[in-house]
Amino acid sequence: MIRLIEPDAALHATWLEAMAEFDGARLHGFGTHRFEGVDLSDPSEFERWLEEQQRGRTDPPEGLVPASLYWIVDDAEPGRVLGSLSLRHELNEFLLNEGGHIGYGVRPSARGRGVATAALRASLDEARALGLERVLVTCDDDNEASRRTILGGGGVLEDVRNGRERYWIALQD
């Protein structure tokens, strides 16, 4: 079963392995953008990153919105991080046009087996718990896999802006 968990120092090494599989490509949903150039394999830097993720839920850095970061795991593969997902609690101008409420990335070796779709669905429960009535999820207009993931989560296309497809998912009880 695919689950979302809070980042955990016990899974630090497998999280690093997941990121390494992206081979320098942009890490959607991993929460590392403010740590570019920082060696997150260093335990003290990783601890600082963990603390910022916790603070970011209620007191984000200037210019960012409150957000919860999760690691994607599968009970069938204990101890292995398959990806990461960021759930933004609100939208700013940039997120409304480009980023959305939810961003995710699945390590290449775990793709093609429904991991992203299951993680997206799990994040919808978290969004409901935050009191959100609907969430925006976006993808590049040439990203067929992400499009299928969003549609599988109930996304309804609103429009395309600057090469980004914008989908809304209603959160009904």
PDB file of C-alpha atoms in Angstrom:
ATOM      1  CA  MET A   1       0.000   0.000   0.000  1.00  0.00           C
ATOM      2  CA  ILE A   2       1.322   3.439  -0.950  1.00  0.00           C
ATOM      3  CA  ARG A   3       1.456   5.858   1.981  1.00  0.00           C
ATOM      4  CA  LEU A   4       2.636   9.378   2.715  1.00  0.00           C
ATOM      5  CA  ILE A   5       4.889   9.792   5.734  1.00  0.00           C
ATOM      6  CA  GLU A   6       6.690  12.747   7.249  1.00  0.00           C
ATOM      7  CA  PRO A   7      10.389  12.881   6.413  1.00  0.00           C
ATOM      8  CA  ASP A   8      12.321  10.633   8.768  1.00  0.00           C
ATOM      9  CA  ALA A   9      16.055  10.617   9.471  1.00  0.00           C
ATOM     10  CA  ALA A  10      15.932   6.802   9.514  1.00  0.00           C
ATOM     11  CA  LEU A  11      15.182   6.903   5.751  1.00  0.00           C
ATOM     12  CA  HIS A  12      17.718   9.611   4.931  1.00  0.00           C
ATOM     13  CA  ALA A  13      19.955   7.347   2.803  1.00  0.00           C
ATOM     14  CA  THR A  14      17.119   5.995   0.670  1.00  0.00           C
ATOM     15  CA  TRP A  15      15.748   9.531   0.172  1.00  0.00           C
ATOM     16  CA  LEU A  16      19.161  10.546  -1.154  1.00  0.00           C
ATOM     17  CA  GLU A  17      19.119   7.491  -3.459  1.00  0.00           C
ATOM     18  CA  ALA A  18      15.689   8.537  -4.761  1.00  0.00           C
ATOM     19  CA  MET A  19      16.966  12.033  -5.553  1.00  0.00           C
ATOM     20  CA  ALA A  20      20.097  10.665  -7.235  1.00  0.00           C
ATOM     21  CA  GLU A  21      17.916   8.715  -9.682  1.00  0.00           C
ATOM     22  CA  PHE A  22      16.722  12.027 -11.140  1.00  0.00           C
ATOM     23  CA  ASP A  23      20.279  12.574 -12.400  1.00  0.00           C
ATOM     24  CA  GLY A  24      20.173  16.359 -12.070  1.00  0.00           C
ATOM     25  CA  ALA A  25      16.609  16.837 -13.385  1.00  0.00           C
ATOM     26  CA  ARG A  26      14.310  19.171 -11.454  1.00  0.00           C
ATOM     27  CA  LEU A  27      12.985  17.607  -8.255  1.00  0.00           C
ATOM     28  CA  HIS A  28       9.265  18.342  -8.093  1.00  0.00           C
ATOM     29  CA  GLY A  29       7.792  17.986  -4.616  1.00  0.00           C
ATOM     30  CA  PHE A  30      11.083  17.280  -2.807  1.00  0.00           C
ATOM     31  CA  GLY A  31      11.337  20.604  -0.958  1.00  0.00           C
ATOM     32  CA  THR A  32      15.011  21.058  -1.794  1.00  0.00           C
ATOM     33  CA  HIS A  33      14.840  24.297  -3.792  1.00  0.00           C
ATOM     34  CA  ARG A  34      16.073  26.457  -0.899  1.00  0.00           C
ATOM     35  CA  PHE A  35      18.952  24.029  -0.338  1.00  0.00           C
ATOM     36  CA  GLU A  36      20.505  23.991  -3.789  1.00  0.00           C
ATOM     37  CA  GLY A  37      24.250  23.638  -3.485  1.00  0.00           C
ATOM     38  CA  VAL A  38      23.959  22.308   0.073  1.00  0.00           C
ATOM     39  CA  ASP A  39      25.218  18.794   0.718  1.00  0.00           C
ATOM     40  CA  LEU A  40      22.076  17.149   2.117  1.00  0.00           C
ATOM     41  CA  SER A  41      24.022  13.917   2.644  1.00  0.00           C
ATOM     42  CA  ASP A  42      25.709  15.739   5.539  1.00  0.00           C
ATOM     43  CA  PRO A  43      23.709  14.777   8.665  1.00  0.00           C
ATOM     44  CA  SER A  44      23.806  18.293  10.136  1.00  0.00           C
ATOM     45  CA  GLU A  45      22.610  19.875   6.859  1.00  0.00           C
ATOM     46  CA  PHE A  46      19.899  17.227   6.563  1.00  0.00           C
ATOM     47  CA  GLU A  47      18.809  18.007  10.136  1.00  0.00           C
ATOM     48  CA  ARG A  48      18.627  21.711   9.227  1.00  0.00           C
ATOM     49  CA  TRP A  49      16.531  20.774   6.160  1.00  0.00           C
ATOM     50  CA  LEU A  50      14.200  18.666   8.351  1.00  0.00           C
ATOM     51  CA  GLU A  51      13.750  21.571  10.768  1.00  0.00           C
ATOM     52  CA  GLU A  52      12.888  23.937   7.907  1.00  0.00           C
ATOM     53  CA  GLN A  53      10.298  21.461   6.592  1.00  0.00           C
ATOM     54  CA  GLN A  54       8.646  21.328  10.016  1.00  0.00           C
ATOM     55  CA  ARG A  55       8.688  25.122  10.372  1.00  0.00           C
ATOM     56  CA  GLY A  56       7.323  25.487   6.837  1.00  0.00           C
ATOM     57  CA  ARG A  57       4.003  23.941   7.871  1.00  0.00           C
ATOM     58  CA  THR A  58       3.086  27.009   9.907  1.00  0.00           C
ATOM     59  CA  ASP A  59       5.860  29.592   9.563  1.00  0.00           C
ATOM     60  CA  PRO A  60       7.332  29.394   6.057  1.00  0.00           C
ATOM     61  CA  PRO A  61      10.284  31.470   4.868  1.00  0.00           C
ATOM     62  CA  GLU A  62       9.545  34.834   3.244  1.00  0.00           C
ATOM     63  CA  GLY A  63       7.752  34.467  -0.090  1.00  0.00           C
ATOM     64  CA  LEU A  64       6.587  30.881   0.486  1.00  0.00           C
ATOM     65  CA  VAL A  65       3.229  29.552   1.665  1.00  0.00           C
ATOM     66  CA  PRO A  66       2.623  27.059   4.467  1.00  0.00           C
ATOM     67  CA  ALA A  67       3.224  23.555   3.138  1.00  0.00           C
ATOM     68  CA  SER A  68       3.510  19.969   4.317  1.00  0.00           C
ATOM     69  CA  LEU A  69       6.174  17.732   2.834  1.00  0.00           C
ATOM     70  CA  TYR A  70       5.726  13.979   2.671  1.00  0.00           C
ATOM     71  CA  TRP A  71       7.790  11.064   1.503  1.00  0.00           C
ATOM     72  CA  ILE A  72       6.085   8.424  -0.601  1.00  0.00           C
ATOM     73  CA  VAL A  73       6.610   4.869   0.643  1.00  0.00           C
ATOM     74  CA  ASP A  74       5.138   1.468  -0.159  1.00  0.00           C
ATOM     75  CA  ASP A  75       4.447  -1.134   2.527  1.00  0.00           C
ATOM     76  CA  ALA A  76       5.605  -3.754  -0.012  1.00  0.00           C
ATOM     77  CA  GLU A  77       9.074  -2.112  -0.030  1.00  0.00           C
ATOM     78  CA  PRO A  78       9.725  -1.192   3.608  1.00  0.00           C
ATOM     79  CA  GLY A  79      12.494   1.288   4.223  1.00  0.00           C
ATOM     80  CA  ARG A  80      12.571   2.657   0.665  1.00  0.00           C
ATOM     81  CA  VAL A  81      11.526   6.191  -0.266  1.00  0.00           C
ATOM     82  CA  LEU A  82       9.809   6.105  -3.673  1.00  0.00           C
ATOM     83  CA  GLY A  83       9.347   9.839  -4.016  1.00  0.00           C
ATOM     84  CA  SER A  84       8.200  13.012  -2.373  1.00  0.00           C
ATOM     85  CA  LEU A  85       5.066  15.154  -2.341  1.00  0.00           C
ATOM     86  CA  SER A  86       4.516  18.739  -1.266  1.00  0.00           C
ATOM     87  CA  LEU A  87       1.047  19.911  -0.234  1.00  0.00           C
ATOM     88  CA  ARG A  88       0.735  23.685  -0.127  1.00  0.00           C
ATOM     89  CA  HIS A  89      -1.927  24.847   2.309  1.00  0.00           C
ATOM     90  CA  GLU A  90      -2.781  27.919   0.212  1.00  0.00           C
ATOM     91  CA  LEU A  91      -1.876  29.492  -3.107  1.00  0.00           C
ATOM     92  CA  ASN A  92       0.080  32.620  -3.921  1.00  0.00           C
ATOM     93  CA  GLU A  93       0.137  34.220  -7.389  1.00  0.00           C
ATOM     94  CA  PHE A  94       2.895  31.935  -8.698  1.00  0.00           C
ATOM     95  CA  LEU A  95       1.267  28.755  -7.377  1.00  0.00           C
ATOM     96  CA  LEU A  96      -2.102  29.781  -8.792  1.00  0.00           C
ATOM     97  CA  ASN A  97      -0.616  30.108 -12.256  1.00  0.00           C
ATOM     98  CA  GLU A  98       2.118  27.499 -12.313  1.00  0.00           C
ATOM     99  CA  GLY A  99       2.645  25.309  -9.262  1.00  0.00           C
ATOM    100  CA  GLY A 100      -0.678  24.429  -7.666  1.00  0.00           C
ATOM    101  CA  HIS A 101      -1.401  23.003  -4.234  1.00  0.00           C
ATOM    102  CA  ILE A 102       0.341  19.676  -4.873  1.00  0.00           C
ATOM    103  CA  GLY A 103       3.702  18.875  -6.409  1.00  0.00           C
ATOM    104  CA  TYR A 104       5.199  15.406  -6.519  1.00  0.00           C
ATOM    105  CA  GLY A 105       8.085  13.427  -7.898  1.00  0.00           C
ATOM    106  CA  VAL A 106       8.536   9.662  -8.106  1.00  0.00           C
ATOM    107  CA  ARG A 107      11.973   8.125  -8.514  1.00  0.00           C
ATOM    108  CA  PRO A 108      12.398   6.768 -12.056  1.00  0.00           C
ATOM    109  CA  SER A 109      12.775   3.140 -10.905  1.00  0.00           C
ATOM    110  CA  ALA A 110       9.331   3.302  -9.233  1.00  0.00           C
ATOM    111  CA  ARG A 111       7.422   4.848 -12.133  1.00  0.00           C
ATOM    112  CA  GLY A 112       4.782   3.194 -14.262  1.00  0.00           C
ATOM    113  CA  ARG A 113       3.081   1.251 -11.490  1.00  0.00           C
ATOM    114  CA  GLY A 114       0.601   3.750 -10.034  1.00  0.00           C
ATOM    115  CA  VAL A 115       2.798   5.177  -7.266  1.00  0.00           C
ATOM    116  CA  ALA A 116       2.151   8.816  -8.207  1.00  0.00           C
ATOM    117  CA  THR A 117      -1.607   8.288  -8.588  1.00  0.00           C
ATOM    118  CA  ALA A 118      -1.838   6.570  -5.187  1.00  0.00           C
ATOM    119  CA  ALA A 119       0.265   9.300  -3.566  1.00  0.00           C
ATOM    120  CA  LEU A 120      -1.876  12.026  -5.124  1.00  0.00           C
ATOM    121  CA  ARG A 121      -5.040  10.343  -3.847  1.00  0.00           C
ATOM    122  CA  ALA A 122      -3.541  10.030  -0.361  1.00  0.00           C
ATOM    123  CA  SER A 123      -2.652  13.725  -0.409  1.00  0.00           C
ATOM    124  CA  LEU A 124      -6.286  14.595  -1.081  1.00  0.00           C
ATOM    125  CA  ASP A 125      -7.177  13.223   2.364  1.00  0.00           C
ATOM    126  CA  GLU A 126      -4.503  15.475   3.872  1.00  0.00           C
ATOM    127  CA  ALA A 127      -5.896  18.457   1.915  1.00  0.00           C
ATOM    128  CA  ARG A 128      -9.400  17.724   3.234  1.00  0.00           C
ATOM    129  CA  ALA A 129      -8.007  17.625   6.778  1.00  0.00           C
ATOM    130  CA  LEU A 130      -6.621  21.134   6.182  1.00  0.00           C
ATOM    131  CA  GLY A 131     -10.135  22.297   5.269  1.00  0.00           C
ATOM    132  CA  LEU A 132      -9.467  22.792   1.560  1.00  0.00           C
ATOM    133  CA  GLU A 133     -12.527  22.415  -0.668  1.00  0.00           C
ATOM    134  CA  ARG A 134     -10.556  21.906  -3.869  1.00  0.00           C
ATOM    135  CA  VAL A 135      -6.931  21.703  -4.921  1.00  0.00           C
ATOM    136  CA  LEU A 136      -5.043  22.819  -7.991  1.00  0.00           C
ATOM    137  CA  VAL A 137      -2.559  20.402  -9.567  1.00  0.00           C
ATOM    138  CA  THR A 138      -0.497  21.344 -12.603  1.00  0.00           C
ATOM    139  CA  CYS A 139       1.769  19.620 -15.095  1.00  0.00           C
ATOM    140  CA  ASP A 140       3.758  20.532 -18.177  1.00  0.00           C
ATOM    141  CA  ASP A 141       1.604  20.239 -21.283  1.00  0.00           C
ATOM    142  CA  ASP A 142       3.955  17.584 -22.704  1.00  0.00           C
ATOM    143  CA  ASN A 143       4.006  15.398 -19.553  1.00  0.00           C
ATOM    144  CA  GLU A 144       1.577  12.599 -20.413  1.00  0.00           C
ATOM    145  CA  ALA A 145       2.397  10.538 -17.308  1.00  0.00           C
ATOM    146  CA  SER A 146       1.642  13.409 -14.947  1.00  0.00           C
ATOM    147  CA  ARG A 147      -1.520  14.243 -16.881  1.00  0.00           C
ATOM    148  CA  ARG A 148      -2.732  10.637 -16.395  1.00  0.00           C
ATOM    149  CA  THR A 149      -1.876  10.846 -12.690  1.00  0.00           C
ATOM    150  CA  ILE A 150      -3.901  14.032 -12.248  1.00  0.00           C
ATOM    151  CA  LEU A 151      -6.848  12.673 -14.216  1.00  0.00           C
ATOM    152  CA  GLY A 152      -6.674   9.491 -12.120  1.00  0.00           C
ATOM    153  CA  GLY A 153      -6.968  11.657  -9.027  1.00  0.00           C
ATOM    154  CA  GLY A 154     -10.123  13.328 -10.345  1.00  0.00           C
ATOM    155  CA  GLY A 155      -8.567  16.393 -11.974  1.00  0.00           C
ATOM    156  CA  VAL A 156     -10.666  18.537 -14.287  1.00  0.00           C
ATOM    157  CA  LEU A 157      -8.746  20.707 -16.750  1.00  0.00           C
ATOM    158  CA  GLU A 158      -9.407  24.425 -16.323  1.00  0.00           C
ATOM    159  CA  ASP A 159      -6.891  25.816 -18.817  1.00  0.00           C
ATOM    160  CA  VAL A 160      -3.281  25.902 -20.012  1.00  0.00           C
ATOM    161  CA  ARG A 161      -1.011  28.813 -19.040  1.00  0.00           C
ATOM    162  CA  ASN A 162       2.576  29.217 -20.180  1.00  0.00           C
ATOM    163  CA  GLY A 163       2.801  25.541 -21.141  1.00  0.00           C
ATOM    164  CA  ARG A 164       1.287  24.361 -17.829  1.00  0.00           C
ATOM    165  CA  GLU A 165      -1.980  22.446 -17.701  1.00  0.00           C
ATOM    166  CA  ARG A 166      -4.044  23.461 -14.661  1.00  0.00           C
ATOM    167  CA  TYR A 167      -6.411  20.910 -13.119  1.00  0.00           C
ATOM    168  CA  TRP A 168      -8.791  21.336 -10.193  1.00  0.00           C
ATOM    169  CA  ILE A 169      -9.768  18.410  -7.970  1.00  0.00           C
ATOM    170  CA  ALA A 170     -12.906  18.858  -5.853  1.00  0.00           C
ATOM    171  CA  LEU A 171     -12.595  17.537  -2.286  1.00  0.00           C
ATOM    172  CA  GLN A 172     -15.989  16.262  -1.273  1.00  0.00           C
ATOM    173  CA  ASP A 173     -16.604  14.223   1.856  1.00  0.00           C
TER     174      ASP A 173
END
